[in-house]
Amino acid sequence: MASYPELEDRVVLVTGAGRGIGRGIALAFAEHGARVLVNDLTDEHARETVEAVRATGAVADAVPADVADRAAVRAMVSAAVERHGEIDALVNNAGINVVSPFLELSDDVWERTQRIHHWGLFYCAQEVAPRMVARGDGSIVVISSPAAVETYEGQTHYASAKAGLQMLAFGLAWELGGSGVRTNLVSPGWIETELNREYLWSEPDLRERVVRQIPLGRTGSPEDVARAVVWLCTNEAAYVNGAVLRVDGGLLAGRLKA
Ligand code: NAD
């Protein structure tokens, strides 16, 4: 395993870290001695990840909040700063993915999807970044998706939220880079989590067809994504800003013959 001593004791806030990719990211930072602030909707959602991080000997704290709610995000960040001093890295990971054909899409699913993915970064970055800018140091990593650049069946709302999120992240890279705050995106391909489990197993051979589209011949794990996220927050990535790091086994590198 790579060793990043610069992450020791750094405070990292990971949104939506109660399970899935976010939990993998929390555990990966813990391996390098970072202090992990585990955000999810409630303490109960965050509990298992907090326990898993603590079991490694690292420091973890639950910081529950709905990232789609400005007041909740503000309260979360101010409580976190009070307890831990500074937030050195923000990983914007929380997300939902409700499959719905566009013509049947409800206002509620549209709004919730936009608010959690797109507005969630707007709120979290506006609350966290001012202190990073004042210190001239900080790293923001945004979890994107192949859907930021191409859409899929029943994913119009998700894809447009991820596309907006990507441009918002580019805006942060552009505006905050001069203050020493780097913003980058990680775009996971097919990672088997609760988010897509139902979909992947909804048809007998769907999962096989998905895997056939991935040059590396397998779906990814939260750990695959987490290693890239951690690297972006190290000194190794000191000149990386506004990048999209695809962790998708080569999914977007080509197409199967029609
Ligand atoms: P997941 O459903 O396993 O985990 C998402 C977590 O976010 C859950 O713990 C959930 O409670 C939390 N969450 C949801 N809404 C929240 C809110 N408003 N405030 C705080 N927390 C909230 O999903 P995952 O697969 O781990 O996905 C994580 C991120 O990765 C998402 O942004 C998703 O769009 C993205 N992504 C996932 C895949 C994949 O294949 N799994 C692929 C590309 C991108």
PDB file of C-alpha atoms and ligand atoms in Angstrom:
ATOM      1  CA  MET A   1       0.000   0.000   0.000  1.00  0.00           C
ATOM      2  CA  ALA A   2       1.256   3.511  -0.798  1.00  0.00           C
ATOM      3  CA  SER A   3       2.185   5.576   2.231  1.00  0.00           C
ATOM      4  CA  TYR A   4       1.089   9.195   2.541  1.00  0.00           C
ATOM      5  CA  PRO A   5       2.383  10.559   5.863  1.00  0.00           C
ATOM      6  CA  GLU A   6       1.062  14.018   4.937  1.00  0.00           C
ATOM      7  CA  LEU A   7      -2.456  12.672   5.595  1.00  0.00           C
ATOM      8  CA  GLU A   8      -1.700  11.851   9.233  1.00  0.00           C
ATOM      9  CA  ASP A   9      -4.106  13.785  11.496  1.00  0.00           C
ATOM     10  CA  ARG A  10      -5.661  15.634   8.568  1.00  0.00           C
ATOM     11  CA  VAL A  11      -9.400  16.111   8.980  1.00  0.00           C
ATOM     12  CA  VAL A  12     -11.432  14.715   6.093  1.00  0.00           C
ATOM     13  CA  LEU A  13     -15.197  15.177   5.734  1.00  0.00           C
ATOM     14  CA  VAL A  14     -16.830  12.501   3.566  1.00  0.00           C
ATOM     15  CA  THR A  15     -20.507  13.014   2.702  1.00  0.00           C
ATOM     16  CA  GLY A  16     -22.801  10.001   2.327  1.00  0.00           C
ATOM     17  CA  ALA A  17     -20.168   7.839   4.037  1.00  0.00           C
ATOM     18  CA  GLY A  18     -22.594   5.566   5.898  1.00  0.00           C
ATOM     19  CA  ARG A  19     -22.185   2.815   3.306  1.00  0.00           C
ATOM     20  CA  GLY A  20     -20.981   2.032  -0.214  1.00  0.00           C
ATOM     21  CA  ILE A  21     -18.285   4.115  -1.893  1.00  0.00           C
ATOM     22  CA  GLY A  22     -18.316   6.716   0.899  1.00  0.00           C
ATOM     23  CA  ARG A  23     -17.544   4.064   3.507  1.00  0.00           C
ATOM     24  CA  GLY A  24     -14.666   2.789   1.333  1.00  0.00           C
ATOM     25  CA  ILE A  25     -13.310   6.353   1.126  1.00  0.00           C
ATOM     26  CA  ALA A  26     -13.595   6.844   4.908  1.00  0.00           C
ATOM     27  CA  LEU A  27     -11.691   3.616   5.573  1.00  0.00           C
ATOM     28  CA  ALA A  28      -9.004   4.426   3.011  1.00  0.00           C
ATOM     29  CA  PHE A  29      -8.282   7.803   4.629  1.00  0.00           C
ATOM     30  CA  ALA A  30      -8.221   6.101   8.040  1.00  0.00           C
ATOM     31  CA  GLU A  31      -5.485   3.739   6.788  1.00  0.00           C
ATOM     32  CA  HIS A  32      -3.262   6.800   6.358  1.00  0.00           C
ATOM     33  CA  GLY A  33      -3.999   8.170   9.827  1.00  0.00           C
ATOM     34  CA  ALA A  34      -6.473  10.859   8.808  1.00  0.00           C
ATOM     35  CA  ARG A  35      -9.347  11.823  11.125  1.00  0.00           C
ATOM     36  CA  VAL A  36     -12.589  11.031   9.362  1.00  0.00           C
ATOM     37  CA  LEU A  37     -15.839  12.947   9.711  1.00  0.00           C
ATOM     38  CA  VAL A  38     -18.548  10.568   8.571  1.00  0.00           C
ATOM     39  CA  ASN A  39     -21.544  12.410   7.161  1.00  0.00           C
ATOM     40  CA  ASP A  40     -24.832  10.720   6.351  1.00  0.00           C
ATOM     41  CA  LEU A  41     -28.483  11.519   6.883  1.00  0.00           C
ATOM     42  CA  THR A  42     -28.562  10.492  10.553  1.00  0.00           C
ATOM     43  CA  ASP A  43     -26.269   9.175  13.294  1.00  0.00           C
ATOM     44  CA  GLU A  44     -27.773   5.757  12.691  1.00  0.00           C
ATOM     45  CA  HIS A  45     -26.852   5.864   8.971  1.00  0.00           C
ATOM     46  CA  ALA A  46     -23.267   6.831   9.904  1.00  0.00           C
ATOM     47  CA  ARG A  47     -22.837   4.426  12.828  1.00  0.00           C
ATOM     48  CA  GLU A  48     -21.426   1.316  11.098  1.00  0.00           C
ATOM     49  CA  THR A  49     -18.801   3.312   9.223  1.00  0.00           C
ATOM     50  CA  VAL A  50     -17.760   5.196  12.359  1.00  0.00           C
ATOM     51  CA  GLU A  51     -17.363   1.857  14.151  1.00  0.00           C
ATOM     52  CA  ALA A  52     -15.422   0.347  11.225  1.00  0.00           C
ATOM     53  CA  VAL A  53     -13.007   3.309  11.128  1.00  0.00           C
ATOM     54  CA  ARG A  54     -12.526   3.272  14.892  1.00  0.00           C
ATOM     55  CA  ALA A  55     -11.844  -0.477  14.741  1.00  0.00           C
ATOM     56  CA  THR A  56      -8.752   0.346  12.640  1.00  0.00           C
ATOM     57  CA  GLY A  57      -7.484   2.579  15.456  1.00  0.00           C
ATOM     58  CA  ALA A  58      -8.216   5.809  13.575  1.00  0.00           C
ATOM     59  CA  VAL A  59     -10.363   8.711  14.779  1.00  0.00           C
ATOM     60  CA  ALA A  60     -13.902   8.974  13.401  1.00  0.00           C
ATOM     61  CA  ASP A  61     -16.864  11.147  14.263  1.00  0.00           C
ATOM     62  CA  ALA A  62     -20.427  11.081  12.926  1.00  0.00           C
ATOM     63  CA  VAL A  63     -21.526  14.430  11.479  1.00  0.00           C
ATOM     64  CA  PRO A  64     -25.100  13.804  10.343  1.00  0.00           C
ATOM     65  CA  ALA A  65     -26.864  16.228   8.013  1.00  0.00           C
ATOM     66  CA  ASP A  66     -28.969  16.194   4.876  1.00  0.00           C
ATOM     67  CA  VAL A  67     -26.540  17.732   2.371  1.00  0.00           C
ATOM     68  CA  ALA A  68     -29.533  19.100   0.440  1.00  0.00           C
ATOM     69  CA  ASP A  69     -30.400  21.385   3.359  1.00  0.00           C
ATOM     70  CA  ARG A  70     -28.328  24.576   3.697  1.00  0.00           C
ATOM     71  CA  ALA A  71     -29.064  25.105   7.403  1.00  0.00           C
ATOM     72  CA  ALA A  72     -28.191  21.494   8.241  1.00  0.00           C
ATOM     73  CA  VAL A  73     -24.909  21.695   6.301  1.00  0.00           C
ATOM     74  CA  ARG A  74     -24.012  24.967   8.011  1.00  0.00           C
ATOM     75  CA  ALA A  75     -24.673  23.480  11.468  1.00  0.00           C
ATOM     76  CA  MET A  76     -22.689  20.332  10.587  1.00  0.00           C
ATOM     77  CA  VAL A  77     -19.639  22.275   9.417  1.00  0.00           C
ATOM     78  CA  SER A  78     -19.619  24.639  12.376  1.00  0.00           C
ATOM     79  CA  ALA A  79     -19.924  21.747  14.862  1.00  0.00           C
ATOM     80  CA  ALA A  80     -17.144  19.871  13.033  1.00  0.00           C
ATOM     81  CA  VAL A  81     -14.827  22.893  13.072  1.00  0.00           C
ATOM     82  CA  GLU A  82     -15.527  23.439  16.766  1.00  0.00           C
ATOM     83  CA  ARG A  83     -14.609  19.820  17.569  1.00  0.00           C
ATOM     84  CA  HIS A  84     -11.744  19.223  15.120  1.00  0.00           C
ATOM     85  CA  GLY A  85     -10.280  22.642  14.351  1.00  0.00           C
ATOM     86  CA  GLU A  86     -10.156  22.576  10.557  1.00  0.00           C
ATOM     87  CA  ILE A  87     -11.492  20.564   7.664  1.00  0.00           C
ATOM     88  CA  ASP A  88      -8.544  19.812   5.381  1.00  0.00           C
ATOM     89  CA  ALA A  89     -10.397  17.823   2.738  1.00  0.00           C
ATOM     90  CA  LEU A  90     -14.010  17.564   1.610  1.00  0.00           C
ATOM     91  CA  VAL A  91     -15.194  14.538  -0.340  1.00  0.00           C
ATOM     92  CA  ASN A  92     -18.566  15.257  -1.918  1.00  0.00           C
ATOM     93  CA  ASN A  93     -19.957  11.751  -2.334  1.00  0.00           C
ATOM     94  CA  ALA A  94     -23.571  11.614  -1.066  1.00  0.00           C
ATOM     95  CA  GLY A  95     -25.999  10.625  -3.773  1.00  0.00           C
ATOM     96  CA  ILE A  96     -29.152   8.841  -4.831  1.00  0.00           C
ATOM     97  CA  ASN A  97     -30.095   7.197  -8.102  1.00  0.00           C
ATOM     98  CA  VAL A  98     -33.786   6.656  -8.722  1.00  0.00           C
ATOM     99  CA  VAL A  99     -34.437   5.040 -12.104  1.00  0.00           C
ATOM    100  CA  SER A 100     -37.401   6.686 -13.843  1.00  0.00           C
ATOM    101  CA  PRO A 101     -38.369   7.254 -17.483  1.00  0.00           C
ATOM    102  CA  PHE A 102     -38.397  10.981 -18.240  1.00  0.00           C
ATOM    103  CA  LEU A 103     -42.128  11.111 -19.049  1.00  0.00           C
ATOM    104  CA  GLU A 104     -42.960   9.542 -15.685  1.00  0.00           C
ATOM    105  CA  LEU A 105     -40.456  11.584 -13.704  1.00  0.00           C
ATOM    106  CA  SER A 106     -42.041  13.271 -10.674  1.00  0.00           C
ATOM    107  CA  ASP A 107     -41.171  16.751  -9.437  1.00  0.00           C
ATOM    108  CA  ASP A 108     -40.071  15.151  -6.207  1.00  0.00           C
ATOM    109  CA  VAL A 109     -37.508  12.779  -7.771  1.00  0.00           C
ATOM    110  CA  TRP A 110     -36.247  15.539 -10.076  1.00  0.00           C
ATOM    111  CA  GLU A 111     -35.829  18.009  -7.205  1.00  0.00           C
ATOM    112  CA  ARG A 112     -34.323  15.549  -4.718  1.00  0.00           C
ATOM    113  CA  THR A 113     -31.801  14.314  -7.310  1.00  0.00           C
ATOM    114  CA  GLN A 114     -30.692  17.845  -8.221  1.00  0.00           C
ATOM    115  CA  ARG A 115     -30.569  18.985  -4.628  1.00  0.00           C
ATOM    116  CA  ILE A 116     -28.532  16.094  -3.239  1.00  0.00           C
ATOM    117  CA  HIS A 117     -25.953  15.885  -6.037  1.00  0.00           C
ATOM    118  CA  HIS A 118     -25.684  19.412  -7.363  1.00  0.00           C
ATOM    119  CA  TRP A 119     -26.896  21.706  -4.581  1.00  0.00           C
ATOM    120  CA  GLY A 120     -25.223  19.426  -2.021  1.00  0.00           C
ATOM    121  CA  LEU A 121     -21.820  20.418  -3.397  1.00  0.00           C
ATOM    122  CA  PHE A 122     -22.894  24.063  -3.594  1.00  0.00           C
ATOM    123  CA  TYR A 123     -23.824  24.051   0.102  1.00  0.00           C
ATOM    124  CA  CYS A 124     -20.899  21.936   1.380  1.00  0.00           C
ATOM    125  CA  ALA A 125     -18.272  23.825  -0.614  1.00  0.00           C
ATOM    126  CA  GLN A 126     -19.629  27.231   0.384  1.00  0.00           C
ATOM    127  CA  GLU A 127     -19.544  26.251   4.053  1.00  0.00           C
ATOM    128  CA  VAL A 128     -16.167  24.454   4.016  1.00  0.00           C
ATOM    129  CA  ALA A 129     -14.084  26.341   1.436  1.00  0.00           C
ATOM    130  CA  PRO A 130     -13.863  29.827   3.046  1.00  0.00           C
ATOM    131  CA  ARG A 131     -11.637  28.464   5.828  1.00  0.00           C
ATOM    132  CA  MET A 132      -9.539  26.539   3.293  1.00  0.00           C
ATOM    133  CA  VAL A 133      -9.118  29.695   1.216  1.00  0.00           C
ATOM    134  CA  ALA A 134      -8.159  31.704   4.317  1.00  0.00           C
ATOM    135  CA  ARG A 135      -5.476  29.090   5.155  1.00  0.00           C
ATOM    136  CA  GLY A 136      -4.358  28.754   1.528  1.00  0.00           C
ATOM    137  CA  ASP A 137      -4.682  24.972   1.676  1.00  0.00           C
ATOM    138  CA  GLY A 138      -7.345  22.348   1.109  1.00  0.00           C
ATOM    139  CA  SER A 139      -8.591  19.677  -1.228  1.00  0.00           C
ATOM    140  CA  ILE A 140     -12.097  19.019  -2.553  1.00  0.00           C
ATOM    141  CA  VAL A 141     -12.923  15.783  -4.340  1.00  0.00           C
ATOM    142  CA  VAL A 142     -16.269  15.401  -6.061  1.00  0.00           C
ATOM    143  CA  ILE A 143     -17.704  12.005  -6.951  1.00  0.00           C
ATOM    144  CA  SER A 144     -18.992  12.261 -10.485  1.00  0.00           C
ATOM    145  CA  SER A 145     -20.214   9.516 -12.839  1.00  0.00           C
ATOM    146  CA  PRO A 146     -20.023   8.494 -16.492  1.00  0.00           C
ATOM    147  CA  ALA A 147     -23.561   9.938 -16.496  1.00  0.00           C
ATOM    148  CA  ALA A 148     -21.995  13.431 -16.352  1.00  0.00           C
ATOM    149  CA  VAL A 149     -21.065  12.981 -20.012  1.00  0.00           C
ATOM    150  CA  GLU A 150     -23.494  10.390 -21.390  1.00  0.00           C
ATOM    151  CA  THR A 151     -26.976   9.425 -20.274  1.00  0.00           C
ATOM    152  CA  TYR A 152     -28.664   6.052 -19.836  1.00  0.00           C
ATOM    153  CA  GLU A 153     -32.240   4.757 -19.855  1.00  0.00           C
ATOM    154  CA  GLY A 154     -34.283   6.236 -17.007  1.00  0.00           C
ATOM    155  CA  GLN A 155     -31.345   8.400 -15.922  1.00  0.00           C
ATOM    156  CA  THR A 156     -32.055  11.805 -17.474  1.00  0.00           C
ATOM    157  CA  HIS A 157     -32.481  13.511 -14.093  1.00  0.00           C
ATOM    158  CA  TYR A 158     -29.415  11.783 -12.571  1.00  0.00           C
ATOM    159  CA  ALA A 159     -27.259  12.529 -15.621  1.00  0.00           C
ATOM    160  CA  SER A 160     -28.221  16.181 -15.715  1.00  0.00           C
ATOM    161  CA  ALA A 161     -27.518  16.509 -11.970  1.00  0.00           C
ATOM    162  CA  LYS A 162     -24.071  14.904 -12.430  1.00  0.00           C
ATOM    163  CA  ALA A 163     -23.335  17.128 -15.450  1.00  0.00           C
ATOM    164  CA  GLY A 164     -24.206  20.231 -13.416  1.00  0.00           C
ATOM    165  CA  LEU A 165     -22.138  18.921 -10.529  1.00  0.00           C
ATOM    166  CA  GLN A 166     -19.149  18.463 -12.820  1.00  0.00           C
ATOM    167  CA  MET A 167     -19.312  22.035 -14.088  1.00  0.00           C
ATOM    168  CA  LEU A 168     -19.741  23.336 -10.551  1.00  0.00           C
ATOM    169  CA  ALA A 169     -16.578  21.428  -9.583  1.00  0.00           C
ATOM    170  CA  PHE A 170     -14.712  22.940 -12.558  1.00  0.00           C
ATOM    171  CA  GLY A 171     -15.867  26.358 -11.335  1.00  0.00           C
ATOM    172  CA  LEU A 172     -14.405  25.670  -7.894  1.00  0.00           C
ATOM    173  CA  ALA A 173     -11.117  24.486  -9.441  1.00  0.00           C
ATOM    174  CA  TRP A 174     -10.985  27.706 -11.456  1.00  0.00           C
ATOM    175  CA  GLU A 175     -11.995  30.138  -8.698  1.00  0.00           C
ATOM    176  CA  LEU A 176     -10.310  28.579  -5.655  1.00  0.00           C
ATOM    177  CA  GLY A 177      -7.150  27.197  -7.283  1.00  0.00           C
ATOM    178  CA  GLY A 178      -5.337  30.516  -6.902  1.00  0.00           C
ATOM    179  CA  SER A 179      -5.890  30.297  -3.137  1.00  0.00           C
ATOM    180  CA  GLY A 180      -4.237  26.881  -2.877  1.00  0.00           C
ATOM    181  CA  VAL A 181      -7.484  24.912  -2.792  1.00  0.00           C
ATOM    182  CA  ARG A 182      -7.581  22.133  -5.392  1.00  0.00           C
ATOM    183  CA  THR A 183     -10.843  20.629  -6.665  1.00  0.00           C
ATOM    184  CA  ASN A 184     -10.953  17.417  -8.674  1.00  0.00           C
ATOM    185  CA  LEU A 185     -13.504  14.828  -9.735  1.00  0.00           C
ATOM    186  CA  VAL A 186     -13.437  11.058  -9.556  1.00  0.00           C
ATOM    187  CA  SER A 187     -15.785   9.288 -11.942  1.00  0.00           C
ATOM    188  CA  PRO A 188     -16.500   5.722 -10.843  1.00  0.00           C
ATOM    189  CA  GLY A 189     -17.850   3.273 -13.414  1.00  0.00           C
ATOM    190  CA  TRP A 190     -19.915   0.281 -12.312  1.00  0.00           C
ATOM    191  CA  ILE A 191     -19.286  -0.107  -8.597  1.00  0.00           C
ATOM    192  CA  GLU A 192     -21.515  -2.713  -6.943  1.00  0.00           C
ATOM    193  CA  THR A 193     -23.218  -0.968  -4.034  1.00  0.00           C
ATOM    194  CA  GLU A 194     -26.784  -0.694  -2.738  1.00  0.00           C
ATOM    195  CA  LEU A 195     -27.237   2.209  -5.180  1.00  0.00           C
ATOM    196  CA  ASN A 196     -27.374  -0.062  -8.213  1.00  0.00           C
ATOM    197  CA  ARG A 197     -27.783  -3.569  -6.804  1.00  0.00           C
ATOM    198  CA  GLU A 198     -31.500  -3.750  -7.627  1.00  0.00           C
ATOM    199  CA  TYR A 199     -30.915  -2.471 -11.161  1.00  0.00           C
ATOM    200  CA  LEU A 200     -27.969  -4.796 -11.885  1.00  0.00           C
ATOM    201  CA  TRP A 201     -29.967  -7.850 -10.862  1.00  0.00           C
ATOM    202  CA  SER A 202     -33.301  -6.683 -12.370  1.00  0.00           C
ATOM    203  CA  GLU A 203     -32.858  -8.829 -15.527  1.00  0.00           C
ATOM    204  CA  PRO A 204     -31.252 -12.273 -15.645  1.00  0.00           C
ATOM    205  CA  ASP A 205     -28.256 -11.377 -17.856  1.00  0.00           C
ATOM    206  CA  LEU A 206     -28.013  -7.625 -17.268  1.00  0.00           C
ATOM    207  CA  ARG A 207     -24.999  -7.796 -14.963  1.00  0.00           C
ATOM    208  CA  GLU A 208     -23.142  -9.979 -17.492  1.00  0.00           C
ATOM    209  CA  ARG A 209     -23.903  -7.517 -20.272  1.00  0.00           C
ATOM    210  CA  VAL A 210     -22.646  -4.660 -18.093  1.00  0.00           C
ATOM    211  CA  VAL A 211     -19.394  -6.494 -17.343  1.00  0.00           C
ATOM    212  CA  ARG A 212     -18.899  -7.217 -21.067  1.00  0.00           C
ATOM    213  CA  GLN A 213     -18.725  -3.441 -21.673  1.00  0.00           C
ATOM    214  CA  ILE A 214     -15.851  -3.015 -19.203  1.00  0.00           C
ATOM    215  CA  PRO A 215     -12.417  -3.620 -20.776  1.00  0.00           C
ATOM    216  CA  LEU A 216     -10.932  -4.772 -17.452  1.00  0.00           C
ATOM    217  CA  GLY A 217     -13.644  -7.424 -17.280  1.00  0.00           C
ATOM    218  CA  ARG A 218     -15.075  -6.742 -13.837  1.00  0.00           C
ATOM    219  CA  THR A 219     -17.134  -4.252 -11.895  1.00  0.00           C
ATOM    220  CA  GLY A 220     -15.252  -2.008  -9.456  1.00  0.00           C
ATOM    221  CA  SER A 221     -15.164  -1.899  -5.664  1.00  0.00           C
ATOM    222  CA  PRO A 222     -15.456   1.046  -3.275  1.00  0.00           C
ATOM    223  CA  GLU A 223     -11.749   0.491  -2.514  1.00  0.00           C
ATOM    224  CA  ASP A 224     -10.847   1.006  -6.193  1.00  0.00           C
ATOM    225  CA  VAL A 225     -12.543   4.403  -6.075  1.00  0.00           C
ATOM    226  CA  ALA A 226     -11.216   5.279  -2.622  1.00  0.00           C
ATOM    227  CA  ARG A 227      -7.549   4.883  -3.633  1.00  0.00           C
ATOM    228  CA  ALA A 228      -7.998   7.498  -6.366  1.00  0.00           C
ATOM    229  CA  VAL A 229      -9.796   9.893  -4.000  1.00  0.00           C
ATOM    230  CA  VAL A 230      -7.051   9.585  -1.374  1.00  0.00           C
ATOM    231  CA  TRP A 231      -4.303  10.133  -3.959  1.00  0.00           C
ATOM    232  CA  LEU A 232      -5.941  13.377  -5.110  1.00  0.00           C
ATOM    233  CA  CYS A 233      -5.636  14.700  -1.537  1.00  0.00           C
ATOM    234  CA  THR A 234      -1.898  13.955  -1.234  1.00  0.00           C
ATOM    235  CA  ASN A 235       1.212  15.936  -2.145  1.00  0.00           C
ATOM    236  CA  GLU A 236       1.618  13.579  -5.126  1.00  0.00           C
ATOM    237  CA  ALA A 237      -1.312  15.402  -6.725  1.00  0.00           C
ATOM    238  CA  ALA A 238      -0.081  18.909  -5.852  1.00  0.00           C
ATOM    239  CA  TYR A 239      -0.420  20.115  -9.471  1.00  0.00           C
ATOM    240  CA  VAL A 240      -3.694  18.316 -10.214  1.00  0.00           C
ATOM    241  CA  ASN A 241      -6.651  20.704 -10.253  1.00  0.00           C
ATOM    242  CA  GLY A 242      -9.886  20.530 -12.258  1.00  0.00           C
ATOM    243  CA  ALA A 243      -9.166  16.956 -13.343  1.00  0.00           C
ATOM    244  CA  VAL A 244     -11.634  14.126 -13.902  1.00  0.00           C
ATOM    245  CA  LEU A 245     -10.045  10.849 -12.857  1.00  0.00           C
ATOM    246  CA  ARG A 246     -12.047   7.985 -14.323  1.00  0.00           C
ATOM    247  CA  VAL A 247     -12.046   4.842 -12.194  1.00  0.00           C
ATOM    248  CA  ASP A 248     -14.201   2.729 -14.471  1.00  0.00           C
ATOM    249  CA  GLY A 249     -12.047  -0.087 -15.831  1.00  0.00           C
ATOM    250  CA  GLY A 250     -11.956   1.677 -19.200  1.00  0.00           C
ATOM    251  CA  LEU A 251     -15.760   1.855 -19.640  1.00  0.00           C
ATOM    252  CA  LEU A 252     -15.688   5.190 -21.465  1.00  0.00           C
ATOM    253  CA  ALA A 253     -12.588   4.414 -23.527  1.00  0.00           C
ATOM    254  CA  GLY A 254     -14.524   2.762 -26.355  1.00  0.00           C
ATOM    255  CA  ARG A 255     -17.675   0.970 -27.469  1.00  0.00           C
ATOM    256  CA  LEU A 256     -18.624  -2.588 -28.272  1.00  0.00           C
ATOM    257  CA  LYS A 257     -19.288  -3.247 -31.956  1.00  0.00           C
ATOM    258  CA  ALA A 258     -23.016  -2.596 -32.600  1.00  0.00           C
TER     259      ALA A 258
HETATM  260  P1  NAD B   1     -25.028   4.197  -1.783  1.00  0.00           P
HETATM  261  O1  NAD B   1     -26.488   4.313  -1.985  1.00  0.00           O
HETATM  262  O2  NAD B   1     -24.473   2.871  -1.417  1.00  0.00           O
HETATM  263  O3  NAD B   1     -24.525   5.261  -0.677  1.00  0.00           O
HETATM  264  C1  NAD B   1     -24.949   6.600  -0.727  1.00  0.00           C
HETATM  265  C2  NAD B   1     -24.963   7.146   0.688  1.00  0.00           C
HETATM  266  O4  NAD B   1     -25.351   8.537   0.617  1.00  0.00           O
HETATM  267  C3  NAD B   1     -25.983   6.433   1.591  1.00  0.00           C
HETATM  268  O5  NAD B   1     -25.374   6.067   2.818  1.00  0.00           O
HETATM  269  C4  NAD B   1     -27.071   7.490   1.795  1.00  0.00           C
HETATM  270  O6  NAD B   1     -27.748   7.403   3.045  1.00  0.00           O
HETATM  271  C5  NAD B   1     -26.272   8.790   1.680  1.00  0.00           C
HETATM  272  N1  NAD B   1     -27.130   9.926   1.342  1.00  0.00           N
HETATM  273  C6  NAD B   1     -28.151   9.957   0.454  1.00  0.00           C
HETATM  274  N2  NAD B   1     -28.739  11.157   0.462  1.00  0.00           N
HETATM  275  C7  NAD B   1     -28.072  11.916   1.384  1.00  0.00           C
HETATM  276  C8  NAD B   1     -28.223  13.240   1.838  1.00  0.00           C
HETATM  277  N3  NAD B   1     -29.185  14.029   1.353  1.00  0.00           N
HETATM  278  N4  NAD B   1     -27.371  13.694   2.788  1.00  0.00           N
HETATM  279  C9  NAD B   1     -26.396  12.892   3.293  1.00  0.00           C
HETATM  280  N5  NAD B   1     -26.205  11.623   2.891  1.00  0.00           N
HETATM  281  C10 NAD B   1     -27.049  11.141   1.943  1.00  0.00           C
HETATM  282  O7  NAD B   1     -24.375   4.746  -3.131  1.00  0.00           O
HETATM  283  P2  NAD B   1     -22.874   4.642  -3.719  1.00  0.00           P
HETATM  284  O8  NAD B   1     -22.917   3.700  -4.862  1.00  0.00           O
HETATM  285  O9  NAD B   1     -21.908   4.448  -2.628  1.00  0.00           O
HETATM  286  O10 NAD B   1     -22.743   6.103  -4.361  1.00  0.00           O
HETATM  287  C11 NAD B   1     -21.913   7.116  -3.831  1.00  0.00           C
HETATM  288  C12 NAD B   1     -21.681   8.165  -4.898  1.00  0.00           C
HETATM  289  O11 NAD B   1     -21.056   7.566  -6.040  1.00  0.00           O
HETATM  290  C13 NAD B   1     -22.956   8.824  -5.426  1.00  0.00           C
HETATM  291  O12 NAD B   1     -22.735  10.202  -5.641  1.00  0.00           O
HETATM  292  C14 NAD B   1     -23.188   8.127  -6.759  1.00  0.00           C
HETATM  293  O13 NAD B   1     -23.916   8.940  -7.653  1.00  0.00           O
HETATM  294  C15 NAD B   1     -21.763   7.915  -7.211  1.00  0.00           C
HETATM  295  N6  NAD B   1     -21.572   6.873  -8.199  1.00  0.00           N
HETATM  296  C16 NAD B   1     -21.852   5.573  -7.897  1.00  0.00           C
HETATM  297  C17 NAD B   1     -21.650   4.597  -8.862  1.00  0.00           C
HETATM  298  C18 NAD B   1     -21.915   3.135  -8.620  1.00  0.00           C
HETATM  299  O14 NAD B   1     -21.798   2.333  -9.557  1.00  0.00           O
HETATM  300  N7  NAD B   1     -22.248   2.733  -7.407  1.00  0.00           N
HETATM  301  C19 NAD B   1     -21.171   4.965 -10.141  1.00  0.00           C
HETATM  302  C20 NAD B   1     -20.910   6.295 -10.414  1.00  0.00           C
HETATM  303  C21 NAD B   1     -21.101   7.244  -9.434  1.00  0.00           C
END
